[in-house]
Short mmCIF file of C-alpha atoms in Angstrom, two decimals:
data_model
loop_
_atom_site.label_atom_id
_atom_site.label_comp_id
_atom_site.label_asym_id
_atom_site.label_seq_id
_atom_site.Cartn_x
_atom_site.Cartn_y
_atom_site.Cartn_z
CA MET A 1207 12.59 27.81 3.39
CA GLN A 1208 11.56 29.68 6.23
CA ILE A 1209 8.14 29.64 7.21
CA LYS A 1210 7.23 33.06 4.98
CA GLU A 1211 8.52 31.48 1.98
CA LEU A 1212 6.83 27.88 2.45
CA LYS A 1213 3.47 29.69 3.11
CA ASP A 1214 3.86 31.76 0.10
CA ALA A 1215 4.92 28.95 -2.42
CA ILE A 1216 2.29 26.86 -0.73
CA ALA A 1217 -0.53 29.72 -1.97
CA LYS A 1218 0.71 29.37 -5.54
CA GLY A 1219 -0.10 25.71 -5.65
CA ASP A 1220 1.79 25.07 -8.65
CA ALA A 1221 3.83 22.14 -6.82
CA LEU A 1222 0.65 20.57 -5.54
CA ARG A 1223 -1.21 20.11 -8.76
CA SER A 1224 0.69 17.24 -9.96
CA LEU A 1225 0.54 15.46 -7.14
CA TYR A 1226 -3.15 16.10 -6.45
CA GLY A 1227 -4.67 16.76 -9.62
CA ALA A 1228 -6.25 19.86 -11.73
CA ASP A 1229 -9.42 20.09 -9.75
CA ALA A 1230 -9.49 23.48 -8.00
CA SER A 1231 -11.36 22.81 -4.92
CA VAL A 1232 -8.98 20.14 -4.28
CA ILE A 1233 -5.80 21.83 -4.89
CA ASP A 1234 -7.78 24.73 -2.19
CA THR A 1235 -7.98 21.71 0.63
CA GLN A 1236 -4.52 21.13 0.08
CA LYS A 1237 -3.07 24.42 0.31
CA GLN A 1238 -5.44 24.56 3.59
CA ARG A 1239 -3.98 21.35 4.78
CA TYR A 1240 -0.25 22.68 3.70
CA ALA A 1241 -0.33 25.88 5.49
CA LYS A 1242 -2.01 24.66 8.80
CA LEU A 1243 0.75 21.61 9.01
CA ALA A 1244 3.78 24.33 8.66
CA ASP A 1245 1.66 26.93 11.10
CA GLU A 1246 1.93 23.85 13.45
CA PHE A 1247 5.38 23.15 13.28
CA VAL A 1248 6.38 26.58 14.02
CA ASN A 1249 4.11 26.51 16.81
CA SER A 1250 5.97 23.54 18.14
CA TYR A 1251 9.66 23.67 17.00
CA GLY A 1252 9.54 27.58 15.58
CA ASP A 1253 10.93 28.90 12.51
CA LYS A 1254 13.42 27.18 10.80
CA GLU A 1255 14.93 26.15 7.97
CA LEU A 1256 11.55 23.85 6.77
CA SER A 1257 11.99 21.04 4.40
CA VAL A 1258 8.35 18.93 2.62
CA PHE A 1259 7.79 15.84 2.17
CA SER A 1260 4.75 13.18 0.61
CA SER A 1261 4.54 9.77 0.34
CA PRO A 1262 1.21 8.34 -0.91
CA GLY A 1263 -1.12 5.64 0.00
CA ARG A 1264 -0.58 2.10 -2.30
CA THR A 1265 -3.60 0.32 -4.61
CA GLU A 1266 -3.13 -3.33 -4.94
CA ILE A 1267 -4.21 -3.72 -8.42
CA GLY A 1268 -3.38 -7.70 -9.79
CA GLY A 1269 -1.65 -10.71 -7.36
CA ASN A 1270 -4.17 -10.89 -4.67
CA HIS A 1271 -1.36 -12.84 -1.66
CA THR A 1272 1.25 -13.62 -4.29
CA ASP A 1273 3.93 -11.63 -2.82
CA HIS A 1274 4.36 -13.23 0.29
CA ASN A 1275 5.72 -16.73 -2.50
CA HIS A 1276 7.83 -14.06 -4.48
CA GLY A 1277 5.16 -13.79 -6.82
CA ARG A 1278 4.32 -10.62 -9.10
CA VAL A 1279 2.05 -7.95 -8.42
CA LEU A 1280 0.83 -4.71 -10.07
CA ALA A 1281 0.36 -2.15 -7.71
CA GLY A 1282 0.06 2.17 -7.69
CA ALA A 1283 0.84 4.52 -5.86
CA VAL A 1284 -2.35 7.10 -4.88
CA ASN A 1285 -3.41 10.60 -4.72
CA LEU A 1286 -4.06 9.69 -0.60
CA ASP A 1287 -1.05 10.36 1.04
CA ASN A 1288 1.19 11.31 4.15
CA VAL A 1289 2.54 15.07 4.41
CA ALA A 1290 5.36 16.12 6.69
CA ILE A 1291 7.62 18.94 7.37
CA ALA A 1292 10.73 18.76 8.84
CA SER A 1293 13.98 20.03 10.02
CA ALA A 1294 17.23 18.37 11.18
CA ASN A 1295 17.91 19.64 15.09
CA GLY A 1296 21.29 19.03 15.80
CA THR A 1297 20.39 16.32 17.92
CA ASP A 1298 20.55 12.43 18.22
CA VAL A 1299 16.41 13.01 19.22
CA VAL A 1300 13.62 12.86 15.97
CA ARG A 1301 10.89 14.54 17.96
CA ILE A 1302 7.51 13.68 15.51
CA LEU A 1303 4.06 15.12 15.79
CA SER A 1304 1.42 13.34 13.84
CA SER A 1305 -1.86 15.25 14.10
CA GLY A 1306 -4.57 14.23 16.57
CA TYR A 1307 -1.55 12.01 18.09
CA PRO A 1308 0.62 12.95 21.07
CA GLN A 1309 4.29 14.00 20.53
CA PHE A 1310 6.72 10.84 20.46
CA GLU A 1311 10.53 10.87 20.74
CA VAL A 1312 13.06 8.37 19.63
CA ASN A 1313 16.74 8.45 20.71
CA LEU A 1314 19.10 7.28 18.21
CA SER A 1315 21.97 6.63 20.78
CA THR A 1316 20.16 3.56 20.73
CA LEU A 1317 19.41 1.43 17.81
CA ALA A 1318 18.48 -2.30 18.64
CA PRO A 1319 15.14 -3.69 18.81
CA ASN A 1320 13.14 -3.76 21.67
CA LYS A 1321 9.65 -5.72 22.03
CA ASP A 1322 8.67 -3.02 24.03
CA GLU A 1323 7.95 -0.68 21.25
CA PHE A 1324 6.58 -3.60 18.67
CA TYR A 1325 3.61 -2.49 16.89
CA THR A 1326 4.44 1.82 17.45
CA SER A 1327 5.83 4.35 15.39
CA VAL A 1328 8.89 4.33 17.98
CA GLY A 1329 9.81 0.81 16.37
CA LEU A 1330 9.47 2.07 12.84
CA VAL A 1331 11.98 5.32 12.60
CA ARG A 1332 14.38 3.49 15.52
CA GLY A 1333 14.42 0.55 12.49
CA ILE A 1334 14.58 2.39 9.28
CA CYS A 1335 17.41 5.07 10.90
CA ALA A 1336 19.00 1.64 12.29
CA ARG A 1337 19.02 -0.04 9.06
CA MET A 1338 20.16 3.20 7.16
CA LYS A 1339 23.28 3.55 9.03
CA GLU A 1340 24.06 0.08 8.66
CA LEU A 1341 23.87 0.65 5.47
CA GLY A 1342 26.40 3.03 5.64
CA PHE A 1343 23.85 6.50 5.56
CA ALA A 1344 24.14 9.45 7.96
CA ILE A 1345 20.90 9.75 10.25
CA GLY A 1346 20.21 12.28 13.02
CA GLY A 1347 18.00 13.94 15.10
CA PHE A 1348 15.08 15.84 13.70
CA ASP A 1349 11.54 17.62 14.49
CA ALA A 1350 8.64 16.97 12.53
CA VAL A 1351 5.12 17.45 12.00
CA ILE A 1352 3.11 14.98 10.49
CA ASN A 1353 -0.71 14.94 8.37
CA SER A 1354 -1.99 11.70 7.40
CA GLY A 1355 -4.28 11.41 4.47
CA VAL A 1356 -4.05 7.89 4.01
CA PRO A 1357 -7.42 6.41 6.25
CA LYS A 1358 -6.00 3.52 8.59
CA GLY A 1359 -7.69 0.21 7.72
CA SER A 1360 -8.61 1.90 3.81
CA GLY A 1361 -6.03 -0.87 2.66
CA LEU A 1362 -4.23 2.13 1.22
CA SER A 1363 -1.38 0.91 3.37
CA SER A 1364 -0.78 4.18 5.21
CA SER A 1365 1.63 2.14 8.00
CA ALA A 1366 3.76 1.57 4.54
CA SER A 1367 3.22 5.05 3.48
CA PHE A 1368 4.27 6.39 6.67
CA GLU A 1369 7.50 4.31 6.41
CA VAL A 1370 8.94 5.02 3.11
CA LEU A 1371 8.13 9.34 4.52
CA ILE A 1372 10.75 8.88 7.18
CA GLY A 1373 13.19 6.74 4.99
CA ALA A 1374 12.70 9.96 2.76
CA ILE A 1375 13.28 12.31 5.31
CA VAL A 1376 16.75 10.93 6.35
CA SER A 1377 17.59 10.66 2.96
CA HIS A 1378 17.41 14.19 2.00
CA LEU A 1379 17.97 15.95 5.68
CA PHE A 1380 20.64 13.69 6.00
CA ASN A 1381 22.34 11.86 2.16
CA ASP A 1382 21.37 14.64 -0.13
CA GLY A 1383 18.32 12.50 -1.41
CA GLY A 1384 20.49 9.84 -2.54
CA LEU A 1385 18.66 6.67 -1.09
CA ASP A 1386 17.09 4.44 -3.62
CA PRO A 1387 13.30 4.36 -3.76
CA VAL A 1388 13.50 0.41 -3.71
CA LEU A 1389 16.17 0.25 -1.06
CA ASN A 1390 13.91 2.99 0.88
CA ALA A 1391 11.09 0.49 0.66
CA GLN A 1392 14.01 -2.35 1.71
CA ILE A 1393 14.53 -0.85 4.83
CA GLY A 1394 10.89 0.34 5.54
CA GLN A 1395 10.34 -3.57 5.53
CA TYR A 1396 13.56 -4.62 7.66
CA ALA A 1397 11.99 -1.96 9.96
CA GLU A 1398 8.40 -3.45 9.71
CA ASN A 1399 9.50 -6.59 10.38
CA VAL A 1400 12.72 -6.74 12.66
CA PHE A 1401 11.61 -4.02 14.90
CA PHE A 1402 7.76 -3.46 14.77
CA GLY A 1403 7.18 -6.98 14.60
CA LYS A 1404 4.75 -7.86 11.78
CA PRO A 1405 5.83 -9.97 9.03
CA CYS A 1406 4.97 -8.43 5.81
CA GLY A 1407 5.76 -8.68 2.29
CA LEU A 1408 7.62 -5.78 0.07
CA MET A 1409 4.77 -4.45 -2.25
CA ASP A 1410 3.43 -2.03 -0.13
CA GLN A 1411 6.62 0.20 0.20
CA THR A 1412 7.77 -0.28 -2.93
CA ALA A 1413 4.22 1.00 -4.71
CA CYS A 1414 4.26 3.72 -2.13
CA SER A 1415 8.19 4.65 -2.70
CA VAL A 1416 8.70 3.92 -5.99
CA GLY A 1417 5.34 5.84 -7.41
CA GLY A 1418 3.08 5.45 -10.45
CA LEU A 1419 1.72 2.04 -11.76
CA VAL A 1420 4.64 -0.49 -11.42
CA THR A 1421 4.74 -3.94 -11.43
CA ILE A 1422 6.82 -6.37 -8.90
CA ASP A 1423 8.73 -9.05 -9.24
CA PHE A 1424 9.65 -11.10 -5.87
CA ALA A 1425 11.56 -14.28 -7.71
CA ASP A 1426 14.37 -12.97 -5.65
CA PRO A 1427 12.99 -10.76 -2.65
CA ALA A 1428 16.17 -9.63 -2.25
CA THR A 1429 16.60 -7.81 -5.39
CA PRO A 1430 12.97 -7.52 -7.01
CA ILE A 1431 12.37 -6.47 -10.10
CA VAL A 1432 10.26 -2.93 -10.24
CA LYS A 1433 9.43 -1.87 -13.33
CA LYS A 1434 6.77 0.99 -14.07
CA VAL A 1435 3.95 0.63 -16.60
CA ASP A 1436 3.88 3.01 -19.08
CA PHE A 1437 0.12 3.30 -18.79
CA ASP A 1438 -2.30 6.51 -17.88
CA PHE A 1439 -5.44 6.07 -16.44
CA SER A 1440 -6.73 9.41 -16.77
CA LYS A 1441 -7.38 8.46 -20.42
CA THR A 1442 -9.63 5.28 -19.72
CA GLY A 1443 -13.21 7.22 -18.90
CA SER A 1444 -13.02 5.29 -15.82
CA ALA A 1445 -12.36 6.19 -11.54
CA LEU A 1446 -10.43 4.05 -9.79
CA VAL A 1447 -12.96 3.55 -6.47
CA ILE A 1448 -11.69 2.12 -2.98
CA THR A 1449 -14.74 1.50 -0.53
CA ASP A 1450 -14.65 0.53 3.17
CA THR A 1451 -17.10 -2.07 4.06
CA GLY A 1452 -15.73 -1.59 7.71
CA GLY A 1453 -16.40 -4.83 9.46
CA ASN A 1454 -14.19 -6.40 12.65
CA HIS A 1455 -10.30 -6.58 11.88
CA ALA A 1456 -9.78 -8.18 15.78
CA ASP A 1457 -9.49 -11.86 15.53
CA LEU A 1458 -7.61 -11.94 11.63
CA ASN A 1459 -3.98 -12.66 12.57
CA ASP A 1460 -4.63 -16.49 12.34
CA GLU A 1461 -7.23 -15.66 9.03
CA TYR A 1462 -3.98 -13.86 7.62
CA ALA A 1463 -0.95 -15.84 8.54
CA SER A 1464 -3.05 -18.88 7.50
CA LEU A 1465 -2.39 -17.83 3.88
CA PRO A 1466 0.90 -17.84 3.12
CA SER A 1467 1.31 -20.97 5.32
CA ASP A 1468 -0.76 -23.14 2.91
CA MET A 1469 0.89 -21.65 0.47
CA LYS A 1470 4.18 -22.80 1.20
CA GLY A 1471 2.59 -26.08 2.99
CA VAL A 1472 1.79 -26.99 -0.64
CA ALA A 1473 5.39 -25.77 -2.14
CA ALA A 1474 6.97 -27.97 0.84
CA LYS A 1475 5.67 -31.32 0.15
CA LEU A 1476 6.48 -30.83 -3.80
CA GLY A 1477 10.00 -30.43 -2.84
CA LYS A 1478 9.93 -26.31 -2.56
CA THR A 1479 10.46 -23.44 -0.28
CA VAL A 1480 7.68 -21.52 -1.94
CA LEU A 1481 4.98 -21.24 -5.03
CA ARG A 1482 6.71 -19.64 -7.38
CA GLU A 1483 9.21 -22.57 -7.59
CA VAL A 1484 6.15 -25.09 -8.32
CA SER A 1485 3.78 -24.40 -11.98
CA LEU A 1486 0.62 -24.94 -11.76
CA ASP A 1487 0.74 -28.24 -14.24
CA GLN A 1488 3.02 -29.76 -10.92
CA VAL A 1489 0.19 -28.67 -8.11
CA ILE A 1490 -2.45 -30.20 -10.36
CA ASP A 1491 -0.70 -33.40 -11.15
CA SER A 1492 0.28 -33.34 -7.75
CA ILE A 1493 -3.48 -32.93 -6.05
CA PRO A 1494 -4.50 -36.96 -5.89
CA GLU A 1495 -1.29 -37.27 -3.26
CA LEU A 1496 -1.30 -34.18 -1.79
CA ARG A 1497 -4.61 -35.26 -0.40
CA LYS A 1498 -3.54 -38.44 0.76
CA ASP A 1499 -0.85 -36.61 2.54
CA GLY A 1500 -2.97 -34.81 4.65
CA VAL A 1501 -2.59 -31.51 3.28
CA SER A 1502 -6.39 -29.50 2.64
CA ASP A 1503 -8.29 -29.17 0.23
CA ARG A 1504 -8.23 -25.06 1.24
CA ALA A 1505 -4.41 -25.45 0.59
CA ILE A 1506 -4.67 -26.45 -2.76
CA LEU A 1507 -7.04 -24.13 -4.29
CA ARG A 1508 -4.96 -21.13 -2.75
CA ALA A 1509 -2.29 -22.88 -4.30
CA ILE A 1510 -3.95 -23.29 -7.60
CA HIS A 1511 -5.34 -19.22 -7.08
CA PHE A 1512 -1.50 -18.31 -6.87
CA GLU A 1513 -0.30 -19.96 -9.96
CA ARG A 1514 -3.28 -18.50 -12.05
CA ASP A 1515 -2.80 -14.69 -10.22
CA ASN A 1516 0.49 -15.07 -10.67
CA GLU A 1517 0.59 -15.06 -14.10
CA ARG A 1518 -2.28 -13.04 -14.82
CA VAL A 1519 -0.51 -10.09 -13.10
CA ALA A 1520 2.20 -10.41 -16.53
CA GLU A 1521 -1.13 -10.65 -19.04
CA GLN A 1522 -2.60 -7.50 -16.92
CA VAL A 1523 0.89 -5.02 -17.60
CA ALA A 1524 0.87 -6.72 -21.24
CA ASP A 1525 -2.75 -5.10 -21.77
CA LEU A 1526 -2.18 -2.11 -20.43
CA GLU A 1527 1.28 -1.55 -22.55
CA LYS A 1528 -0.94 -2.20 -25.46
CA GLY A 1529 -3.57 -0.14 -24.52
CA ASP A 1530 -6.24 -2.75 -24.02
CA PHE A 1531 -7.79 -1.70 -21.07
CA LYS A 1532 -10.88 -4.12 -21.46
CA SER A 1533 -9.03 -6.91 -21.64
CA PHE A 1534 -7.52 -5.72 -18.56
CA LEU A 1535 -10.65 -5.27 -16.56
CA ALA A 1536 -12.06 -8.83 -17.88
CA LYS A 1537 -9.27 -9.81 -15.74
CA VAL A 1538 -9.50 -7.88 -12.55
CA CYS A 1539 -12.86 -9.47 -12.24
CA ALA A 1540 -11.05 -12.77 -12.87
CA SER A 1541 -8.38 -11.93 -10.19
CA GLY A 1542 -11.62 -11.48 -7.65
CA GLN A 1543 -12.95 -14.75 -8.30
CA SER A 1544 -10.31 -16.07 -7.95
CA SER A 1545 -9.50 -14.13 -4.59
CA PHE A 1546 -13.10 -15.23 -3.72
CA MET A 1547 -13.50 -18.91 -4.53
CA TYR A 1548 -9.91 -20.50 -4.07
CA ASN A 1549 -8.10 -17.97 -2.25
CA GLN A 1550 -10.85 -17.54 0.22
CA ASN A 1551 -10.10 -14.39 2.07
CA VAL A 1552 -13.04 -12.61 1.20
CA TYR A 1553 -14.76 -13.74 4.95
CA PRO A 1554 -13.57 -15.08 7.86
CA VAL A 1555 -14.31 -18.96 8.42
CA ASN A 1556 -15.13 -17.50 12.33
CA ASN A 1557 -17.52 -15.64 11.75
CA VAL A 1558 -19.68 -16.03 8.75
CA ALA A 1559 -22.08 -14.21 9.49
CA GLU A 1560 -20.60 -10.63 8.85
CA GLN A 1561 -19.81 -10.32 4.99
CA GLY A 1562 -19.41 -7.08 4.13
CA LEU A 1563 -16.96 -7.56 1.17
CA SER A 1564 -19.28 -10.20 0.03
CA VAL A 1565 -22.41 -7.60 -0.25
CA ALA A 1566 -20.27 -4.71 -1.79
CA LEU A 1567 -18.84 -6.92 -4.51
CA ALA A 1568 -22.51 -8.11 -5.12
CA LEU A 1569 -23.36 -4.53 -5.26
CA SER A 1570 -20.56 -4.11 -7.34
CA ASP A 1571 -21.80 -6.89 -10.18
CA VAL A 1572 -25.07 -5.41 -9.44
CA VAL A 1573 -24.58 -1.74 -10.78
CA LEU A 1574 -21.45 -2.12 -13.04
CA GLY A 1575 -21.91 -5.67 -14.71
CA SER A 1576 -20.40 -5.83 -17.85
CA GLU A 1577 -18.94 -1.91 -17.55
CA GLY A 1578 -16.45 -1.92 -15.35
CA ALA A 1579 -14.31 -4.60 -12.68
CA TRP A 1580 -14.13 -5.27 -9.25
CA ARG A 1581 -12.22 -7.21 -6.35
CA VAL A 1582 -11.38 -8.05 -2.94
CA HIS A 1583 -8.78 -5.19 -2.22
CA GLY A 1584 -5.45 -5.96 0.10
CA GLY A 1585 -5.60 -8.79 2.45
CA GLY A 1586 -9.21 -9.32 2.68
CA PHE A 1587 -11.79 -10.75 5.02
CA ALA A 1588 -12.71 -7.26 6.51
CA GLY A 1589 -11.83 -3.82 4.93
CA THR A 1590 -11.78 -2.54 1.30
CA ILE A 1591 -12.98 -3.83 -1.84
CA GLN A 1592 -11.52 -2.45 -5.32
CA ALA A 1593 -13.49 -1.08 -8.49
CA PHE A 1594 -13.19 0.52 -11.59
CA VAL A 1595 -16.14 2.45 -12.96
CA PRO A 1596 -16.95 4.44 -15.50
CA TYR A 1597 -17.62 7.78 -15.07
CA CYS A 1598 -20.95 7.37 -16.49
CA LEU A 1599 -21.87 5.51 -13.37
CA LEU A 1600 -19.36 7.33 -10.76
CA ASP A 1601 -22.47 8.43 -9.07
CA LYS A 1602 -24.62 5.28 -9.04
CA TYR A 1603 -22.22 3.22 -7.67
CA VAL A 1604 -20.96 5.55 -5.16
CA ASP A 1605 -25.05 6.49 -4.17
CA THR A 1606 -24.91 2.45 -3.83
CA LEU A 1607 -22.16 1.67 -1.97
CA GLU A 1608 -22.16 4.42 0.45
CA HIS A 1609 -25.90 3.97 1.02
CA THR A 1610 -24.85 0.06 2.44
CA PHE A 1611 -21.40 1.39 4.39
CA GLY A 1612 -21.94 5.03 5.06
CA LYS A 1613 -21.62 8.25 3.40
CA GLY A 1614 -17.38 9.03 2.94
CA LYS A 1615 -16.86 5.27 2.45
CA CYS A 1616 -15.58 5.56 -0.88
CA HIS A 1617 -12.52 6.99 -2.02
CA LYS A 1618 -12.78 8.46 -5.61
CA LEU A 1619 -8.80 7.91 -6.43
CA PHE A 1620 -6.19 8.39 -9.33
CA ILE A 1621 -2.38 6.86 -9.61
CA ARG A 1622 0.26 9.88 -9.36
CA PRO A 1623 3.51 9.19 -10.78
CA GLN A 1624 5.47 10.70 -7.96
CA GLY A 1625 6.46 8.07 -4.98
CA ALA A 1626 7.79 9.18 -1.92
CA ILE A 1627 9.25 12.50 -2.41
CA LYS A 1628 10.66 16.23 -0.96
CA VAL A 1629 7.90 18.43 -2.47
CA GLU A 1630 9.82 21.24 -4.52
CA PHE A 1631 8.11 24.37 -3.54
#
């Protein structure tokens, strides 16, 4: 549709309610956001046939650091999203203008990885288009403006949301929307691994691409089993709150790398590649030999965390499917305790004086007691925690956490049913 038709549809707001809820003030804010983005597109690229796309952030709900050892996870798409307005431009050049950043271009006549493009959006876009072409999809140049509502460093996977957003744009502009959501996620992972230079699992991209509440089994990472979980969080009387504790994310690469390394190290000593191929009983039975063989106690504890959290995901899914939210919440707390005690990814060993996550978890315990649940969120060591907060305690919880970490650091979210989509007005 052209700009006038699009802005008229935005003003009605019908297509926005399923993405952002029924709160009138939120819908008004989104109307302004979309209209401003439409004007930005026309000012930058002219009035063309426009398409609108939305890709959510994601929250990890169950399974902390289980995916990289082929375990299970439980994740959900959230109502903070990346929004793009895009149009094919008839060339081999992708031009993207993200709000607050300079425009960048990607010439698709070259589709090889380039180390100079590692850790850049250019590398991600090139990698996504390269992989799609390799898989037989059509690609082409397009113009796009993007506005991100997924805060960087929030633990809500802004990069994965961006990746599957680009996949959705190419799918709809050049392939009639024929890209399967799980394949879109795998393409995003490939681009991040090969063209961006960052090893990563597949959980983030899958949750962002598929949408809703999903459990993913990575027993075979090439063909993960993705299952939507039939559960409506809006009926629980609770809010999902992500709190950004800030902290220093620098010099954490070694901490993050140690997690899969420790786990796979234990598996290797037991003759396997990953811990998914090993049982908890095998780990426990082998502890004396593992310690004699030089395996660290931390690695053994992390292996125990993996085995128990991996099983816990299946139990959480079963709780949700039978509507036992109280039992589910107890397992959320158990996962958080396991992450703190055994996985040990709540604060870095090289900076024990800075423990923002620990403080946030302690405050959650004080405010919520037996009425909610809380755990480290995502990679850990710094950044965010997650809490399920009853509405009756929501104001007190947010006031307490923001008193410590600053105004606006708590994000009150809901699980949205849509993944990376073309928004149909």
